[in-house]
Coordinates of C-alpha atoms in Angstrom, one line a residue:
S1 CA -6.5 34.6 35.1
W2 CA -3.5 33.1 35.2
E3 CA -0.9 31.9 38.6
V4 CA 2.4 30.2 38.9
L5 CA 3.0 28.2 41.8
G6 CA 6.6 27.0 43.4
G7 CA 8.9 29.8 41.4
I8 CA 9.3 27.5 38.1
G9 CA 8.5 30.1 35.8
T10 CA 6.3 32.5 34.4
I11 CA 2.8 32.6 32.3
D12 CA 0.8 35.0 30.3
S13 CA -2.8 36.2 29.8
Y14 CA -3.1 33.2 27.1
G15 CA -1.6 30.6 28.7
V16 CA 1.4 30.3 27.9
F17 CA 3.3 28.8 30.1
T18 CA 7.6 29.4 30.1
S19 CA 9.8 27.6 32.4
T20 CA 12.8 29.3 34.6
S21 CA 14.2 27.1 37.0
A22 CA 13.6 23.3 37.9
G23 CA 11.8 22.5 40.4
L24 CA 7.2 21.2 40.9
G25 CA 5.2 23.8 41.0
A26 CA 1.7 24.4 39.9
I27 CA 0.0 26.4 37.2
V28 CA -3.6 28.0 38.5
L29 CA -6.7 28.9 36.7
R30 CA -9.3 31.3 37.9
D31 CA -12.3 31.9 36.1
L32 CA -12.9 35.9 37.3
S33 CA -16.4 35.5 36.4
G34 CA -17.1 32.4 38.7
A35 CA -19.1 30.3 36.3
M36 CA -16.6 27.5 36.7
P37 CA -14.2 26.1 39.7
T38 CA -10.2 27.1 40.0
V39 CA -8.7 24.7 38.2
S40 CA -4.6 23.5 39.4
Q41 CA -2.3 21.6 38.1
I42 CA 1.0 20.0 39.0
V43 CA 4.0 21.0 36.7
E44 CA 7.5 19.8 37.1
V45 CA 10.2 21.7 35.3
L46 CA 13.6 18.7 35.0
D47 CA 15.7 21.5 33.7
A48 CA 15.2 25.8 33.4
A49 CA 14.1 27.3 29.6
G50 CA 16.3 27.0 26.4
G51 CA 17.1 30.8 25.9
I52 CA 14.9 34.3 25.6
T53 CA 11.0 34.0 25.5
Q54 CA 10.5 34.8 21.9
N55 CA 6.6 34.1 20.8
E56 CA 6.7 32.9 17.5
T57 CA 3.3 33.4 15.8
G58 CA 0.6 33.2 13.0
T59 CA -2.6 32.3 11.7
L60 CA -3.3 29.6 9.2
L61 CA -6.8 28.6 7.5
N62 CA -8.4 25.4 5.6
S63 CA -8.0 24.8 2.1
D64 CA -11.3 26.3 1.8
S65 CA -10.1 29.8 3.6
T66 CA -12.3 28.7 6.7
A67 CA -10.9 29.6 9.9
P68 CA -10.1 25.5 12.0
L69 CA -12.6 25.2 14.4
D70 CA -11.3 25.8 18.2
G71 CA -9.5 22.8 19.3
D72 CA -9.4 21.3 16.1
V73 CA -5.4 22.2 15.2
Q74 CA -2.4 20.7 16.7
F75 CA 1.1 21.9 15.8
Q76 CA 4.7 20.8 16.6
A77 CA 7.4 23.0 16.3
Y78 CA 11.9 22.6 16.3
I79 CA 14.6 23.2 15.7
T80 CA 16.4 21.7 12.4
T81 CA 19.8 20.9 13.7
R82 CA 17.6 19.2 16.9
P83 CA 14.9 17.6 16.0
S84 CA 14.7 15.7 19.0
E85 CA 13.2 18.9 21.1
V86 CA 10.2 18.9 20.2
L87 CA 7.0 21.2 21.8
T88 CA 3.9 20.1 21.3
Q89 CA 0.7 22.5 21.4
E90 CA -3.1 21.8 20.8
A91 CA -5.6 24.4 20.4
P92 CA -8.4 23.8 23.5
G93 CA -7.4 26.5 25.8
S94 CA -4.0 27.7 24.9
G95 CA -5.2 30.8 22.9
Y96 CA -4.9 29.5 19.7
G97 CA -8.5 29.6 18.6
G98 CA -9.8 31.1 15.1
G99 CA -6.4 29.6 12.8
Q100 CA -3.7 31.2 15.4
W101 CA -0.7 29.8 16.6
Q102 CA 2.0 30.7 18.9
V103 CA 5.2 29.4 19.6
N104 CA 7.6 30.5 22.7
V105 CA 10.8 29.2 21.5
G106 CA 12.5 30.1 24.7
N107 CA 10.5 26.4 25.6
F108 CA 13.0 24.9 23.7
P109 CA 15.6 22.6 26.2
T110 CA 18.9 24.4 24.7
P111 CA 19.1 27.8 24.1
W112 CA 18.1 29.1 20.2
Q113 CA 20.1 31.4 18.4
I114 CA 19.5 33.6 15.6
G115 CA 20.1 32.2 11.9
D116 CA 18.3 28.9 13.8
T117 CA 15.8 27.5 11.5
L118 CA 12.6 27.3 12.9
H119 CA 10.3 24.2 11.2
V120 CA 6.3 23.9 12.9
D121 CA 4.1 21.0 11.7
F122 CA 0.1 21.4 11.7
V123 CA -2.5 19.1 11.2
N124 CA -6.3 19.8 11.9
L125 CA -7.4 16.8 13.8
G126 CA -11.5 17.7 12.6
N127 CA -10.9 17.7 8.8
G128 CA -6.7 15.9 8.4
T129 CA -5.2 19.0 6.6
L130 CA -2.3 19.5 7.0
G131 CA 0.7 22.0 6.2
S132 CA 3.9 23.0 7.7
V133 CA 6.3 26.3 8.1
E134 CA 10.2 26.9 8.0
Y135 CA 11.8 30.0 8.2
A136 CA 15.7 31.6 9.9
L137 CA 15.1 32.7 13.7
V138 CA 16.1 36.5 14.2
Q139 CA 16.1 38.8 16.8
Y140 CA 12.2 39.6 17.4
G141 CA 9.8 36.6 16.8
Q142 CA 7.7 36.8 13.1
S143 CA 4.6 36.1 12.1
H144 CA 4.1 33.2 8.8
S145 CA 0.5 33.1 7.9
F146 CA 0.1 30.3 5.3
Q147 CA -3.1 27.7 4.4
L148 CA -4.0 24.2 5.1
L149 CA -3.5 21.4 2.6
P150 CA -5.9 18.0 1.8
L151 CA -3.9 15.4 2.1
S152 CA -3.6 13.3 -1.3
Y153 CA -1.9 10.4 -2.5
T154 CA 0.0 9.9 -5.7
F155 CA -0.3 5.8 -7.0
E156 CA 2.0 4.6 -9.9
T157 CA 1.5 1.5 -12.4
T158 CA 5.5 0.0 -12.7
P159 CA 6.3 -2.8 -15.4
K160 CA 5.8 -5.2 -12.6
T161 CA 3.0 -5.4 -10.0
D162 CA 1.2 -2.0 -9.7
V163 CA 1.8 -2.7 -6.2
N164 CA 1.6 1.0 -3.7
S165 CA 1.6 1.2 -0.2
F166 CA -0.2 3.6 2.0
V167 CA -1.0 4.6 5.4
L168 CA -4.7 5.1 5.8
Y169 CA -4.6 8.9 7.7
L170 CA -8.0 9.7 8.4
D171 CA -11.1 8.5 9.2
T172 CA -13.4 8.3 6.6
G173 CA -15.8 6.3 7.4
V174 CA -14.7 3.3 6.0
T175 CA -14.7 -0.2 7.0
N176 CA -14.0 -2.5 5.1
A177 CA -11.9 -3.7 2.1
E178 CA -14.4 -3.6 -0.4
G179 CA -15.3 0.3 0.5
L180 CA -11.4 1.0 0.5
V181 CA -10.7 -0.1 -2.9
S182 CA -14.4 1.3 -4.3
S183 CA -12.9 4.7 -2.8
I184 CA -10.0 4.6 -4.9
P185 CA -9.4 5.4 -8.5
S186 CA -8.4 3.2 -10.7
A187 CA -7.8 0.5 -8.1
T188 CA -8.8 -3.0 -8.4
E189 CA -7.3 -5.0 -5.7
I190 CA -6.4 -3.7 -1.8
A191 CA -4.4 -6.1 1.1
Y192 CA -2.6 -6.0 4.4
W193 CA -0.2 -7.6 6.3
D194 CA -1.2 -10.6 8.7
A195 CA 1.2 -10.0 11.1
H196 CA 0.3 -13.5 13.2
N197 CA 0.6 -15.8 9.9
Q198 CA 3.4 -13.0 8.6
A199 CA 2.0 -13.2 5.4
Y200 CA -0.2 -11.2 2.4
V201 CA -4.1 -10.8 3.2
A202 CA -5.9 -9.8 -0.3
H203 CA -9.1 -8.5 -1.4
T204 CA -10.1 -8.1 -5.5
K205 CA -12.6 -5.7 -5.9
G206 CA -16.5 -6.5 -6.4
L207 CA -15.9 -10.0 -5.4
S208 CA -17.5 -11.5 -1.9
L209 CA -13.8 -13.4 -0.8
F210 CA -11.4 -11.7 2.1
N211 CA -14.0 -8.6 2.4
F212 CA -11.6 -7.9 5.5
P213 CA -12.4 -5.1 7.6
V214 CA -10.3 -2.1 8.1
A215 CA -9.2 0.2 10.7
P216 CA -8.1 4.3 10.3
G217 CA -4.2 5.0 10.9
H218 CA -3.1 1.6 9.2
P219 CA -1.2 0.4 6.3
Y220 CA -2.3 -1.7 3.4
F221 CA -1.7 -2.1 -0.3
V222 CA -3.3 -0.9 -3.2
T223 CA -2.9 -2.3 -6.8
V224 CA -4.4 0.0 -9.4
T225 CA -4.0 -0.1 -13.3
A226 CA -2.8 3.0 -13.9
T227 CA -2.0 6.3 -12.0
A228 CA -4.6 7.7 -10.0
L229 CA -4.2 11.1 -7.4
W230 CA -6.7 10.6 -3.8
T231 CA -7.8 13.1 -1.5
P232 CA -9.7 11.7 0.8
V233 CA -12.1 13.3 3.2
G234 CA -12.2 12.6 7.3
S235 CA -10.7 13.9 10.8
V236 CA -7.5 12.0 12.5
P237 CA -7.7 9.9 14.2
S238 CA -5.8 8.2 17.3
T239 CA -4.2 5.2 16.3
S240 CA -2.1 2.3 18.1
F241 CA 0.1 -0.8 16.7
N242 CA -0.2 -4.7 18.7
L243 CA 3.5 -5.0 17.4
I244 CA 4.0 -8.8 18.4
T245 CA 6.9 -11.5 17.6
T246 CA 5.8 -14.5 15.6
G247 CA 7.6 -18.3 15.5
N248 CA 8.8 -16.5 11.2
T249 CA 10.2 -13.2 10.8
D250 CA 8.4 -11.0 13.6
V251 CA 7.3 -8.8 11.0
N252 CA 4.6 -6.1 11.3
M253 CA 3.8 -3.2 9.8
V254 CA 3.1 0.3 11.2
G255 CA 1.7 3.9 9.6
I256 CA 3.7 7.1 11.2
P257 CA 0.5 9.1 12.5
V258 CA 0.1 12.1 11.5
R259 CA 0.9 13.5 14.8
M260 CA 4.3 12.8 14.6
S261 CA 4.8 13.8 11.2
R262 CA 8.4 14.8 12.6
I263 CA 10.1 12.0 12.0
K264 CA 11.6 12.3 9.0
K265 CA 14.5 9.2 8.8
A266 CA 13.9 5.3 9.8
E267 CA 16.8 5.9 12.1
E268 CA 14.2 7.8 14.3
L269 CA 10.9 5.8 14.0
C270 CA 13.3 2.6 15.0
T271 CA 14.0 4.2 17.9
V272 CA 10.4 5.3 18.8
I273 CA 9.0 2.0 18.4
P274 CA 9.7 -0.2 21.6
G275 CA 11.9 -3.3 20.5
C276 CA 12.2 -2.3 17.1
A277 CA 15.4 -4.2 15.2
E278 CA 14.8 -3.2 11.9
V279 CA 12.5 -0.6 9.6
A280 CA 11.4 -0.9 6.0
Y281 CA 9.6 0.3 3.6
W282 CA 7.6 -0.4 -0.2
D283 CA 9.3 1.6 -2.8
A284 CA 6.3 1.0 -5.9
P285 CA 8.9 2.2 -8.7
S286 CA 11.1 -1.2 -7.7
Q287 CA 8.4 -3.3 -6.5
A288 CA 10.9 -4.0 -3.3
Y289 CA 10.8 -3.2 0.2
I290 CA 14.5 -1.2 1.5
G291 CA 14.9 -2.1 5.3
H292 CA 17.3 -0.1 7.4
T293 CA 18.5 -1.6 10.4
K294 CA 19.0 -0.1 13.9
G295 CA 22.4 1.7 14.7
V296 CA 23.6 0.8 11.5
P297 CA 24.1 4.2 8.8
L298 CA 22.9 2.1 5.7
F299 CA 20.1 3.1 4.3
N300 CA 18.5 5.3 6.6
F301 CA 15.5 6.3 4.4

């Protein structure tokens, strides 16, 4: 059984909390069987919920049509006109097992309106499959069911150097450059940006030189001899980046974590990275970087 103390909101039988007024309170969970002790968690509500409670629900399946394991799914919901107001929820202990999902749009800080577009991104942290749903809100809650899909990469050749950039989003079990380049079809070379020396370090397939370690969640460059589709298999890791300044250009390479898939624009990415002045991406067709300076409207890719 669930209980809310302090008059800060309400909670349903699944443990979905809806704030109703600002203040300090607590959520209490009691196991009626007596098998576990009562658990209490302090909660501070900075503002009232943004509108009428309305539950948007649905089911989702893995790419092989099985239900995700309990605790594997994380999802982020936002109104498309206000992408900075994000509700992040996860499966464990929240009534979202067996492929069920639920978003209470009344929990957004700003009141929702009929006709607003709700966007929800899903990621199965256990196997790296992804999915999203987007639809207009109506007066009553809706239910949407869909299937998660594997994460795939398309690498291309160009008239110039055939270099593509990518983020190793999944923990595939590969630990070094040789293993990574060998797993990608038509790949001949893997490289990374060494921020300390402000230079690229490259490993050629089949050679023993510069067989550097690789880490899931980090970005790399791959050179291919033909257009290649790569679908890795693995779990989604937690990733952090140590960004440094140097005596040279202060450039670091990062990848947007799968858990932060709501970030859609360069300015948004620059805003969430501490000390960021500029973000750029590698454009494979032109074999060149395209940069966006924080606070400037130009090249907000």
